[in-house]
Short mmCIF file of C-alpha atoms in Angstrom, two decimals:
data_model
loop_
_atom_site.label_atom_id
_atom_site.label_comp_id
_atom_site.label_asym_id
_atom_site.label_seq_id
_atom_site.Cartn_x
_atom_site.Cartn_y
_atom_site.Cartn_z
CA MET A 1 0.00 0.00 0.00
CA PHE A 2 1.21 3.53 -0.86
CA THR A 3 1.70 5.85 2.10
CA SER A 4 3.08 9.39 2.10
CA ASN A 5 5.55 8.68 4.90
CA GLN A 6 7.57 6.15 2.91
CA PRO A 7 11.14 7.48 2.52
CA GLU A 8 11.51 5.92 -0.92
CA CYS A 9 8.60 8.00 -2.21
CA HIS A 10 10.02 11.23 -0.86
CA PHE A 11 13.35 10.43 -2.53
CA SER A 12 11.48 9.76 -5.78
CA LEU A 13 10.03 13.27 -5.66
CA VAL A 14 13.53 14.67 -5.20
CA LEU A 15 14.72 12.74 -8.25
CA ILE A 16 11.82 14.07 -10.30
CA SER A 17 12.74 17.62 -9.29
CA LEU A 18 16.36 17.07 -10.29
CA LEU A 19 15.40 15.62 -13.67
CA SER A 20 13.02 18.50 -14.41
CA CYS A 21 15.69 21.16 -13.87
CA THR A 22 16.87 23.04 -16.98
CA THR A 23 19.98 25.14 -17.51
CA ASN A 24 19.14 28.83 -17.85
CA GLN A 25 20.84 30.56 -20.72
CA ALA A 26 21.24 34.15 -21.84
CA ARG A 27 22.52 35.85 -24.96
CA LEU A 28 24.27 39.20 -24.96
CA THR A 29 23.23 41.58 -27.76
CA VAL A 30 24.56 45.02 -28.63
CA SER A 31 22.63 47.95 -30.12
CA PRO A 32 23.68 49.45 -32.50
CA SER A 33 25.05 46.13 -33.73
CA SER A 34 28.75 46.87 -34.06
CA SER A 35 32.00 45.88 -32.38
CA GLN A 36 33.51 49.39 -32.72
CA PHE A 37 32.18 52.76 -31.58
CA PHE A 38 33.18 56.40 -31.64
CA GLU A 39 33.79 58.18 -28.36
CA GLY A 40 30.50 59.72 -27.25
CA ASP A 41 28.20 57.16 -28.92
CA PHE A 42 25.16 55.72 -27.13
CA VAL A 43 25.36 51.94 -26.65
CA SER A 44 22.79 49.55 -25.19
CA LEU A 45 23.71 46.01 -24.12
CA SER A 46 20.99 43.48 -23.29
CA CYS A 47 20.92 40.04 -21.67
CA GLU A 48 18.21 38.19 -23.57
CA GLU A 49 17.09 35.70 -20.93
CA ASP A 50 15.26 32.39 -21.04
CA ASP A 51 14.34 32.77 -17.39
CA SER A 52 14.41 36.11 -15.58
CA SER A 53 14.60 34.30 -12.23
CA ALA A 54 18.21 33.36 -12.98
CA GLY A 55 19.28 36.91 -12.06
CA TRP A 56 21.50 37.78 -15.01
CA THR A 57 23.97 40.64 -14.55
CA LEU A 58 26.07 42.38 -17.20
CA ARG A 59 29.79 42.36 -16.41
CA ARG A 60 32.96 43.39 -18.19
CA ASN A 61 36.74 43.24 -18.16
CA THR A 62 38.70 46.33 -19.24
CA THR A 63 42.30 47.47 -18.89
CA LYS A 64 41.27 49.30 -15.69
CA GLN A 65 38.61 47.07 -14.15
CA GLN A 66 37.94 43.34 -13.83
CA ARG A 67 34.48 41.71 -13.51
CA THR A 68 32.70 44.95 -12.68
CA GLN A 69 28.94 44.96 -13.20
CA CYS A 70 26.67 47.50 -14.87
CA GLY A 71 25.99 50.42 -12.55
CA ASP A 72 29.23 49.98 -10.63
CA GLY A 73 30.89 53.14 -11.92
CA TRP A 74 29.71 52.66 -15.50
CA GLY A 75 26.42 52.26 -17.38
CA LYS A 76 22.86 52.46 -16.13
CA ALA A 77 20.84 49.30 -15.58
CA ALA A 78 17.36 49.22 -17.14
CA GLY A 79 15.77 45.83 -16.54
CA ALA A 80 17.78 43.23 -18.46
CA SER A 81 19.65 46.00 -20.35
CA CYS A 82 22.57 48.27 -19.59
CA ASN A 83 22.74 51.67 -21.29
CA ILE A 84 25.96 53.62 -21.75
CA SER A 85 24.94 57.13 -22.75
CA TYR A 86 28.45 58.40 -23.51
CA ILE A 87 30.88 55.59 -24.24
CA GLN A 88 34.59 56.35 -23.86
CA PRO A 89 37.83 54.68 -24.99
CA TRP A 90 38.45 53.24 -21.51
CA HIS A 91 35.16 51.34 -21.89
CA SER A 92 36.86 49.10 -24.46
CA GLY A 93 36.86 45.51 -23.27
CA VAL A 94 35.06 42.19 -23.02
CA TYR A 95 31.39 42.14 -21.97
CA TRP A 96 29.23 39.18 -20.93
CA CYS A 97 26.11 38.24 -18.94
CA GLU A 98 26.55 36.24 -15.75
CA SER A 99 23.90 34.70 -13.51
CA ARG A 100 24.06 34.30 -9.76
CA GLU A 101 23.97 30.54 -10.36
CA GLY A 102 27.29 30.61 -12.22
CA PRO A 103 26.69 30.22 -16.02
CA ILE A 104 27.79 32.96 -18.39
CA SER A 105 26.59 34.00 -21.84
CA ASN A 106 28.52 34.61 -25.02
CA MET A 107 31.30 37.19 -24.75
CA VAL A 108 31.47 40.36 -26.86
CA ASN A 109 34.56 42.46 -27.45
CA LEU A 110 33.84 46.19 -27.85
CA THR A 111 36.39 48.75 -29.02
CA VAL A 112 35.91 52.50 -28.51
CA THR A 113 38.14 54.95 -30.35
CA GLY A 114 38.78 58.65 -30.06
CA GLY A 115 39.77 58.67 -33.73
CA SER A 116 37.66 59.51 -36.76
CA VAL A 117 37.32 56.08 -38.43
CA ILE A 118 35.70 52.84 -37.26
CA LEU A 119 34.98 49.49 -38.90
CA GLN A 120 31.41 48.27 -38.42
CA SER A 121 31.61 44.48 -38.33
CA PRO A 122 29.47 41.67 -36.82
CA VAL A 123 29.48 41.59 -33.04
CA LEU A 124 28.51 37.90 -32.79
CA PRO A 125 30.09 34.96 -34.63
CA VAL A 126 28.84 34.53 -38.20
CA MET A 127 27.77 31.18 -39.62
CA GLU A 128 29.75 29.53 -42.37
CA GLY A 129 28.12 30.17 -45.75
CA ASP A 130 26.54 33.50 -44.80
CA ASP A 131 27.36 36.85 -46.39
CA VAL A 132 29.10 39.44 -44.21
CA THR A 133 29.20 43.18 -44.92
CA LEU A 134 31.90 45.43 -43.46
CA LEU A 135 31.43 49.20 -43.37
CA CYS A 136 34.25 51.70 -43.01
CA LYS A 137 32.66 54.71 -41.33
CA THR A 138 33.86 58.22 -40.49
CA LYS A 139 32.55 60.29 -37.61
CA THR A 140 31.80 63.60 -39.30
CA THR A 141 31.67 63.03 -43.06
CA PRO A 142 29.43 60.71 -45.17
CA SER A 143 30.13 56.99 -44.80
CA ASN A 144 30.38 56.27 -48.52
CA LEU A 145 33.98 57.43 -48.97
CA PRO A 146 36.50 55.13 -50.71
CA ALA A 147 38.15 52.78 -48.23
CA ALA A 148 40.79 50.07 -48.15
CA PHE A 149 40.10 46.89 -46.17
CA TYR A 150 42.75 44.74 -44.48
CA LYS A 151 42.78 41.25 -42.94
CA ASP A 152 45.59 40.30 -40.58
CA GLY A 153 47.57 43.31 -41.80
CA SER A 154 47.32 42.47 -45.52
CA LEU A 155 45.30 44.49 -48.01
CA ILE A 156 42.21 42.65 -49.27
CA ARG A 157 40.72 45.21 -51.62
CA LYS A 158 39.78 48.86 -52.06
CA GLN A 159 36.11 49.77 -52.30
CA PRO A 160 34.85 53.07 -53.76
CA THR A 161 31.74 53.19 -51.56
CA GLY A 162 33.26 52.38 -48.17
CA HIS A 163 31.70 48.96 -47.69
CA MET A 164 32.81 45.44 -48.56
CA THR A 165 30.78 42.21 -48.66
CA ILE A 166 32.38 38.82 -48.10
CA GLN A 167 30.13 36.26 -49.76
CA HIS A 168 29.73 32.73 -48.40
CA VAL A 169 32.25 33.12 -45.58
CA SER A 170 34.34 30.13 -44.53
CA ARG A 171 36.63 29.37 -41.62
CA SER A 172 39.53 30.80 -43.60
CA ASP A 173 37.86 34.22 -43.39
CA GLU A 174 38.40 34.39 -39.64
CA GLY A 175 40.86 37.03 -38.56
CA LEU A 176 41.55 40.64 -37.58
CA TYR A 177 39.97 43.20 -39.90
CA LYS A 178 40.49 46.93 -40.20
CA CYS A 179 39.95 49.66 -42.76
CA ASP A 180 41.55 52.90 -43.87
CA ILE A 181 40.09 56.05 -45.42
CA SER A 182 42.65 58.28 -47.09
CA GLY A 183 42.90 61.64 -45.38
CA HIS A 184 40.87 60.53 -42.32
CA GLY A 185 42.81 57.70 -40.76
CA GLU A 186 42.69 54.04 -39.92
CA SER A 187 40.17 52.14 -37.81
CA PRO A 188 41.04 49.85 -34.90
CA SER A 189 41.15 46.11 -35.59
CA SER A 190 38.28 43.75 -34.79
CA TRP A 191 38.21 39.96 -34.77
CA ILE A 192 35.57 38.18 -36.88
CA THR A 193 34.68 34.63 -35.85
CA VAL A 194 33.18 32.14 -38.32
CA THR A 195 31.40 29.03 -37.03
CA ASP A 196 30.16 25.95 -38.88
CA LYS A 197 26.55 24.80 -38.71
CA HIS A 198 27.12 22.40 -35.79
CA THR A 199 29.77 23.80 -33.49
CA THR A 200 30.65 27.18 -32.06
CA THR A 201 34.23 28.43 -32.02
CA PRO A 202 35.10 30.46 -28.92
CA PRO A 203 36.56 33.94 -29.49
CA PRO A 204 40.32 34.43 -29.22
CA THR A 205 41.81 35.17 -25.82
CA SER A 206 42.74 38.64 -27.00
CA THR A 207 41.35 40.74 -29.81
CA SER A 208 43.63 43.70 -29.35
CA ALA A 209 45.68 45.07 -32.18
CA PRO A 210 49.47 44.59 -32.02
CA GLY A 211 51.08 47.00 -29.58
CA SER A 212 47.92 47.65 -27.55
CA THR A 213 47.12 46.42 -24.05
CA SER A 214 45.46 43.02 -23.95
CA ILE A 215 42.23 42.44 -22.04
CA THR A 216 41.72 39.33 -19.92
CA LEU A 217 38.65 37.23 -20.69
CA PRO A 218 36.63 35.61 -17.90
CA PRO A 219 37.61 32.02 -17.10
CA SER A 220 35.90 29.40 -19.25
CA LEU A 221 36.02 25.64 -19.72
CA SER A 222 37.90 24.06 -22.58
CA PRO A 223 35.96 22.02 -25.19
CA ALA A 224 37.56 18.80 -23.90
CA VAL A 225 36.40 19.47 -20.35
CA LEU A 226 32.91 20.37 -21.57
CA SER A 227 32.76 17.11 -23.53
CA VAL A 228 33.71 15.08 -20.44
CA LEU A 229 31.17 16.94 -18.30
CA SER A 230 28.48 16.32 -20.91
CA CYS A 231 29.19 12.56 -20.89
CA VAL A 232 29.18 12.45 -17.08
CA GLY A 233 25.91 14.36 -17.04
CA SER A 234 24.30 11.91 -19.47
CA VAL A 235 25.38 8.94 -17.33
CA CYS A 236 24.01 10.61 -14.20
CA VAL A 237 20.64 11.20 -15.88
CA VAL A 238 20.40 7.54 -16.88
CA VAL A 239 21.29 6.39 -13.35
CA LEU A 240 18.70 8.76 -11.87
CA LEU A 241 16.04 7.47 -14.23
CA VAL A 242 16.77 3.84 -13.28
CA LEU A 243 16.66 4.68 -9.58
CA LEU A 244 13.44 6.61 -10.05
CA VAL A 245 11.73 3.68 -11.76
CA LEU A 246 12.86 1.22 -9.09
CA LEU A 247 11.76 3.47 -6.24
CA VAL A 248 8.37 4.23 -7.76
CA ARG A 249 7.73 0.50 -8.29
CA ARG A 250 8.67 -0.15 -4.70
CA CYS A 251 6.31 2.58 -3.49
CA VAL A 252 3.32 1.52 -5.56
CA HIS A 253 3.76 -2.26 -5.45
CA ARG A 254 4.73 -2.68 -1.81
CA LYS A 255 4.12 -6.26 -0.69
CA PRO A 256 3.33 -7.69 2.78
CA GLU A 257 6.40 -8.76 4.68
CA ASP A 258 5.06 -12.29 5.22
CA GLN A 259 4.42 -12.82 1.49
CA GLU A 260 7.13 -14.56 -0.46
CA GLU A 261 8.51 -12.23 -3.15
CA THR A 262 8.17 -13.23 -6.77
CA GLY A 263 11.35 -12.80 -8.80
CA GLU A 264 11.48 -10.25 -11.58
CA ASP A 265 12.70 -13.00 -13.91
CA ASP A 266 9.32 -14.76 -13.59
CA ILE A 267 7.50 -11.52 -14.44
CA ILE A 268 9.70 -10.89 -17.48
CA THR A 269 9.26 -14.50 -18.61
CA HIS A 270 5.49 -14.20 -18.29
CA VAL A 271 5.44 -10.96 -20.30
CA MET A 272 7.64 -12.44 -23.04
CA TYR A 273 5.45 -15.61 -23.18
CA SER A 274 2.32 -13.48 -23.56
CA PHE A 275 3.94 -11.41 -26.29
CA ILE A 276 5.11 -14.51 -28.23
CA LYS A 277 1.71 -16.13 -27.86
CA SER A 278 -0.04 -13.01 -29.16
CA SER A 279 2.37 -12.77 -32.09
CA THR A 280 1.83 -16.46 -32.97
CA THR A 281 -1.94 -16.07 -32.85
CA ALA A 282 -1.79 -13.00 -35.10
CA SER A 283 0.44 -14.84 -37.59
CA GLN A 284 -1.94 -17.83 -37.71
CA THR A 285 -4.90 -15.50 -38.29
CA LYS A 286 -3.16 -13.87 -41.28
CA GLN A 287 -2.35 -17.28 -42.81
CA SER A 288 -5.94 -18.49 -42.41
CA ARG A 289 -7.19 -15.37 -44.17
CA ARG A 290 -4.85 -16.04 -47.09
#
């Protein structure tokens, strides 16, 4: 008989709670969508949450500060967003969302320049096969001036309208990009990450141009460690499921202590015999119809 004070049943409820838990995730987005900004621009960063109860907080690493959160001397929190009304060069760094439970979102590297030229490039990794447009933009004059585009320090091409489209990007297109407008100057460099359709490549540990100060990224797990943890997690789920089934059966089908237990082998044999008998009967019926 099932009673609520049976310890096995309480443990079963705990197992059900553990199995029903899901990992909260967040995605960091930037508006306007760009990895480079002029000094004085307005920038809004948002943690797009699956579950607001996770308590996501926007943090960053810069050359001056480490793991500081929005509102702690920079930015103004507005719900799940953080608004920087007047961004400055010392705001350059790595930004991410972090929950009080530990997980972090994707990381975004933002570069702020006091110069007159920036390169507008994708903030998030781009998928292999997509088209990517780069825009070389000046602060005061129209953005359609002729510009030269560089990858890893080598000239790619010169465009008369200030923008360049890379069609059907591949992994070989990953690298540091910058642009130059004659008479106005050169933009900072930004890293563009290309991912395939099944895996995500983490950003480089530093996206700073040669000669500049590097910025430390928050600690993260290597792909090998993540793979091992995933396998261990799968095994744990299977073990929990088996224990849950056994405990529920023990709760529901509790037998008197003076009754002799029937082995599970007899039950399985009986079920298999019934199944074979039913299959044989069905086969004989089909033959008789023929």
